[in-house]
Amino acid sequence: STSPAKPSRRLLEPLLRSGLSAQPWCSDAENLARALGHVARIDLQMPPREPWEEREIVDRMGARFVPAEPGQVGDTWCLISARWWKQWYDATGHTAPYLEARTREQCPPSIDNSTLVDHAHGFLRIGLCEGVDYEVITEGAWKAVLAWYGGPGPTLARKVVEINSRLELEMYPLRLHVIRSDKDGNILLIERQLEISRTTLLADVKKAACKLHCLEDQVNDVVLHHRPRPDLDWIPGDESKTLHALQFISNHQILLQLSGSEPVHAPGNASPFGSKNRFFVGLQNLGNTCYMNASIQCLVHTPMLSGYFASDYRYDINCNGSWGMGGKLAVAWAELVHDIDKAKLEGSGVVAPHDFKRIFSDFKPQFAGWKQQDAQEFLSMFLAGLSDDINRTETKPFIELKDSNDRPDEEVALEYWRSHCVREKSAVAALFSGQFRSELRCTKCGLANTSFDPFSFLPIPIPEHDFRWVSCIVVCSLSRVPGQRVVQVCTRVRKRGSVKDLLEAVAGLLALDADELVAAEVANCYVFRLWNVERPVSMLSDDARPWLFHAPNLADRSAAQLSAVVPDSETGSFSPSTRSINTGGGSLLAGLASPFSGSSKSAPSSSQSWRYIARRSKGDSGEDEDRVVLVHLVHRRLRKVHRYFLNPFKCELFGTPLTVRLPADCPPWQLYDAVWQLVRHLVPDLEDPSETNRPFTISTVKRDGTACAYCSWRQGCHGCTLPWRPEAPPVPLTDEETLGIDWDAGVLQTQYKEKIAEHVHAHESVQSSHLERKSTVSLEKCVASLVKEEEVTAYCRKCTKAADGEFTESPQVKSLSFWGLPPLLVVQLKRFHSSGGHFYKLFNQVTFQETLDLKEFLADGGQKPFGDHRKGRPESLRGWDKPLRERSKSDDLDTWDGFDSLSRELTEYRLYGVVNHIGGMGSGHYTACICKDGRWHCLNDERQYPISFEDVCSANAYLLFYARADVAENRVLFESIFPKSDHTSMPFVDVESIKNKAWADGVAKVNSKLPEEQPKTNPASSGSSSNRYCTVM
């Protein structure tokens, strides 16, 4: 018997929001549709049809990351390449008409975060800059773009943690070295690295470490020991505490020892720090904190400053001042100095300044997180806050300064100095404050006004040219000289110029046509994006190496200049050659059956390999007949993978990408012929190919060459092969189309010349530019450029009076010189500049010696800064050195003449520290060089090593720390510069109470008192064309 026929099943209608709301089982159609869309778009990896929909989905994933408000504990954020994110953001911010025009230009390539990690261990690299190297996005946004675009990743997830009652995104977890011992107590040579959060309990760390050494089943039988350095003794670990509580630092060592085994008797590996170091201690990089570490090292080795913070500072802590942190910053700095001194005695070698960084980030929130910062900005703000925390005055009175009115310089200078010292009664101000003499002289009426402003940093300008050097890699499609297909050139371009100026300069060097050059950004062997010719060169970073491609129209040159071989119209083969290719082991790409073209075993049909032609409308043929488009070419080879989903092969890019101009409707034979002319130098021993035996095929691929540009991801197609057949229709190409050159495996193995492909010819301009850029300028000449006269336009009181009171600005001459020299001098070489909203760095080498004499830059005057105008010191100092708690408003402090720290007789300084900046604008690394007992040492975060002074005086020098000769030679007492407080009446301030005091109270107090305490103005400096000096204190 036969079973009855089943009734046909009615097809379901599309599931719409309006239909869902009518279903009794659906109470919230909107949320259900959104959940289903999330599953389809992300979990099932079905990208939206329109790219602008991607932006909407990602925007719903969460808000932008803000370091001050990272979220809740346990929240996850992900890092993504900033270059890829910007391209995706630009591509998804347009409407459908624009997107239709970029169908051939393809969507952004696969996500590649490889530039963000250390390839040796896969950890996040130190020195990255947010917005330049990476962006921080939500975990949902990362899953979405990864599902749509794929890529090697890796996934860089970071969690929000709470440390010392402060929420922060743990950008750089601790990196620990895990080793184990055997039963005899010998340390095995097997070492594993573990990256783990500082908030993790040591018990959990032990479990993770045992897993790395395959000891999961013996966790209870393992005893954990640790040590910060290999030359120190092992310390038993308290498994109930976190790594932060145990003061773990990166590169900490962990030892796993089985219970009952012999004690470890091996001393471990040799220490990279040598024997116990009594002079220098490294500072751990907490994540782009090299700027802070280098500045701290110089301050720690500053004469008199560290000794003051050993104990005396506690008598001067300003708990009630409205300008600092109520002493919290001073206490944090003193404890850091104490930790460094303790590490010197114990020989521990490295200190992690976590607490200091946290306190300073509270004081200046822009320094919170892990962004790269400027060392001078950090130093300026830190010394200002430190001075306020130990200021012996609770208020900073406003003092109106009078015009000089032809009064003696000594009298006016004392007036300015007294007003500064009354506001800044701190040891920091006494040590670092100097005094300028600035004069404005009207060229019309001759009126002169002199001011004597204090300074704490000496910003020295560096001679600057109106051009910049740009190093480029030029890929020549048709080189007239063998071995010069890829050329490195270095040319000068105006700083206010554009990419067009760069192309013209390079074309002049290489005798090329500038119209045939295109500038591009290359990443991982493919053209990432082209640069607009109107783009300012100021937008290029200092370490940028743009790629320039010589892209002539090969269709016009094929007959005369390229000697192209035209195929026979009947046979379709290259004539006259019928020679075959010796591939050695056969071809993977014989005919059209290729792993590049999906998983089909046979040659794809016309509809398969030319499916994209149907996208062209019939009316486009006439319009594209004479149009020329720019086409990118990438070299590809196959790698077989063991674990796969649809295709057992994986595409791999290699070599240098190429760019060529071809007709929009390009015959297949012409396309293959043009590509052959571009790559034939890579296989010089190969004979001319025939139709059935070619060294490569050409495929339609995405920009990054990983997959087909038109096939769905479900088909596993690596690229539809373009067949070489005379009867085939023309290949429709669009501007910035990317095609893959799929090389034959046998040709790559036997004929392809890697040395030729990797060779980069250095043009003579590279050497000449190197010699020109090595030209040096002395520090004395830079100081002379600071104090030279300049013409400015400023308000003139006398000219205004002559004009019946009408406000008048007159041309004036401004002159600057030194009046009083401070005990400590910090010189800033102004390497960082901005122009038109863009920033750049000067790499000029400024030569300096270990001594600096400023006598020739001193203003005319007597040997004493204030002559006979200073009053008697004992009477004038009465009471001002008392602790704040003992002072009374009746103390006659108005008669005080300020610190006796300035000098006009001692003009020679000794160099004791240098902060270096290595790298370009927006990136780079800071190091410190310290002189101790006549010997120089480089302190590079955790590492320290001796160097010569020739290495110190380099083009990387940024901040120079000088001590006046009497201070450097210990010929002056600190009490003569900054008198001590009276310690007999009351004890010093309780440090613990200050540490436990909430900083929020200080913020409210500051905000409430700011309007009453405005900083004083400088009448003589008005009208200056530039900020020549900065008053930090």
Coordinates of C-alpha atoms in Angstrom, one line a residue, residues 443-618:
T443 CA 60.4 103.3 17.6
K444 CA 58.1 106.4 17.2
C445 CA 58.3 108.2 20.5
G446 CA 61.3 106.4 22.1
L447 CA 59.4 105.3 25.2
A448 CA 61.0 102.3 26.9
N449 CA 59.4 100.0 29.5
T450 CA 61.3 97.3 31.3
S451 CA 60.0 94.2 33.0
F452 CA 61.7 91.5 35.0
D453 CA 59.6 88.3 34.7
P454 CA 60.5 85.1 36.5
F455 CA 61.0 81.9 34.6
S456 CA 61.5 78.2 35.6
F457 CA 62.1 76.7 32.2
L458 CA 64.3 78.0 29.4
P459 CA 62.7 77.2 26.1
I460 CA 65.4 77.5 23.4
P461 CA 64.3 77.8 19.8
I462 CA 66.1 75.6 17.2
P463 CA 66.8 77.1 13.7
E464 CA 64.1 75.9 11.4
H465 CA 64.0 75.7 7.6
D466 CA 60.9 76.3 5.5
F467 CA 61.2 72.8 4.0
R468 CA 61.2 69.3 5.3
W469 CA 62.8 66.0 4.2
V470 CA 60.5 63.3 3.0
S471 CA 61.8 59.8 2.4
C472 CA 59.7 57.8 -0.1
I473 CA 59.7 54.3 -1.7
V474 CA 59.1 54.7 -5.5
V475 CA 57.9 51.6 -7.4
C476 CA 58.8 52.1 -11.1
S477 CA 56.7 50.1 -13.5
L478 CA 59.2 50.5 -16.3
S479 CA 62.7 51.2 -15.1
R480 CA 65.3 52.2 -17.7
V481 CA 68.1 50.9 -15.4
P482 CA 68.2 47.2 -14.4
G483 CA 67.8 46.6 -10.7
Q484 CA 66.0 49.9 -10.1
R485 CA 62.3 48.9 -10.1
V486 CA 62.0 49.9 -6.4
V487 CA 63.9 53.0 -5.4
Q488 CA 64.3 54.8 -2.1
V489 CA 64.5 58.6 -2.6
C490 CA 64.7 61.5 -0.1
T491 CA 63.6 64.9 -1.3
R492 CA 62.9 68.3 0.1
V493 CA 59.3 69.6 0.2
R494 CA 57.9 72.9 1.4
K495 CA 56.4 72.5 4.9
R496 CA 53.3 74.2 3.6
G497 CA 53.3 72.1 0.4
S498 CA 51.1 69.3 -0.7
V499 CA 51.4 65.8 -1.9
K500 CA 51.5 67.2 -5.4
D501 CA 54.7 69.1 -4.6
L502 CA 56.1 65.8 -3.4
L503 CA 55.2 64.0 -6.6
E504 CA 56.8 66.8 -8.7
A505 CA 60.0 66.7 -6.6
V506 CA 60.4 62.9 -6.9
A507 CA 59.6 63.1 -10.7
G508 CA 62.4 65.6 -11.1
L509 CA 64.9 63.3 -9.3
L510 CA 64.0 60.2 -11.3
A511 CA 63.2 61.9 -14.7
L512 CA 59.5 60.7 -14.6
D513 CA 56.3 62.4 -15.5
A514 CA 54.6 63.7 -12.3
D515 CA 51.2 63.0 -13.7
E516 CA 52.0 59.3 -13.9
L517 CA 52.9 59.2 -10.1
V518 CA 50.4 58.3 -7.4
A519 CA 51.0 58.4 -3.7
A520 CA 49.6 55.6 -1.5
E521 CA 49.8 54.0 1.8
V522 CA 50.9 50.3 1.7
A523 CA 50.1 47.8 4.3
N524 CA 51.0 44.1 4.3
C525 CA 51.9 43.9 0.6
Y526 CA 48.8 45.7 -0.7
V527 CA 47.7 49.2 -1.4
F528 CA 45.7 50.3 1.6
R529 CA 44.6 53.6 0.2
L530 CA 45.6 56.4 -2.2
W531 CA 46.5 59.9 -1.0
N532 CA 44.8 63.0 -2.5
V533 CA 47.3 65.2 -4.3
E534 CA 46.0 68.2 -2.3
R535 CA 46.8 66.6 1.0
P536 CA 49.2 68.8 3.0
V537 CA 52.6 67.2 3.6
S538 CA 52.3 68.6 7.2
M539 CA 49.8 65.8 7.8
L540 CA 52.6 63.2 7.3
S541 CA 54.2 62.1 10.5
D542 CA 58.0 62.4 10.9
D543 CA 58.5 58.7 10.4
A544 CA 56.1 58.3 7.5
R545 CA 57.5 56.5 4.4
P546 CA 54.9 57.1 1.7
W547 CA 54.9 54.9 -1.4
L548 CA 54.8 56.4 -4.8
F549 CA 53.8 54.3 -7.8
H550 CA 54.8 55.1 -11.3
A551 CA 51.6 54.1 -13.1
P552 CA 51.8 54.9 -16.8
N553 CA 49.1 54.0 -19.3
L554 CA 50.5 50.7 -20.6
A555 CA 47.9 50.4 -23.2
D556 CA 49.4 53.4 -25.1
R557 CA 53.0 52.1 -24.7
S558 CA 52.6 48.5 -25.4
A559 CA 53.5 48.6 -29.1
A560 CA 56.5 51.0 -29.2
Q561 CA 58.0 51.1 -25.8
L562 CA 57.2 47.8 -24.2
S563 CA 57.8 45.6 -27.3
A564 CA 54.7 43.7 -26.3
V565 CA 53.9 40.4 -28.0
V566 CA 50.5 40.7 -29.7
P567 CA 48.6 37.4 -29.7
D568 CA 47.7 35.8 -33.0
S569 CA 44.0 36.4 -33.7
E570 CA 43.4 32.8 -34.9
T571 CA 45.3 30.7 -32.4
G572 CA 45.1 33.0 -29.5
S573 CA 48.7 32.2 -28.6
F574 CA 51.7 34.5 -28.1
S575 CA 53.6 34.7 -31.3
P576 CA 56.2 33.8 -32.4
S577 CA 57.2 31.9 -29.3
T578 CA 55.6 28.4 -28.6
R579 CA 58.1 27.5 -25.8
S580 CA 56.8 26.0 -22.6
I581 CA 57.6 26.8 -19.0
N582 CA 59.8 24.5 -17.0
T583 CA 58.1 24.5 -13.7
G584 CA 59.9 21.6 -12.2
G585 CA 57.1 20.0 -10.3
G586 CA 54.1 20.9 -12.4
S587 CA 51.6 23.7 -12.0
L588 CA 49.0 24.2 -9.4
L589 CA 47.2 26.5 -11.8
A590 CA 47.2 24.4 -14.9
G591 CA 44.3 25.6 -17.1
L592 CA 41.7 27.2 -15.0
A593 CA 41.3 24.6 -12.3
S594 CA 42.8 26.5 -9.4
P595 CA 42.4 26.5 -5.7
F596 CA 42.1 30.2 -6.0
S597 CA 38.8 29.9 -7.8
G598 CA 36.7 28.3 -5.0
S599 CA 36.3 24.7 -4.2
S600 CA 35.2 23.5 -7.6
K601 CA 37.4 20.8 -9.2
S602 CA 36.7 21.7 -12.7
A603 CA 37.2 25.0 -14.6
P604 CA 34.5 27.5 -13.7
S605 CA 31.9 28.2 -16.2
S606 CA 31.5 31.6 -17.9
S607 CA 28.8 32.6 -15.5
Q608 CA 31.1 31.7 -12.5
S609 CA 34.3 33.4 -13.5
W610 CA 32.5 36.4 -15.2
R611 CA 29.5 36.8 -12.9
Y612 CA 30.6 40.4 -12.1
I613 CA 30.2 41.5 -15.7
A614 CA 26.5 41.3 -15.4
R615 CA 26.6 44.2 -12.9
R616 CA 27.5 46.6 -15.7
S617 CA 24.5 48.2 -17.4
K618 CA 24.2 48.0 -21.1

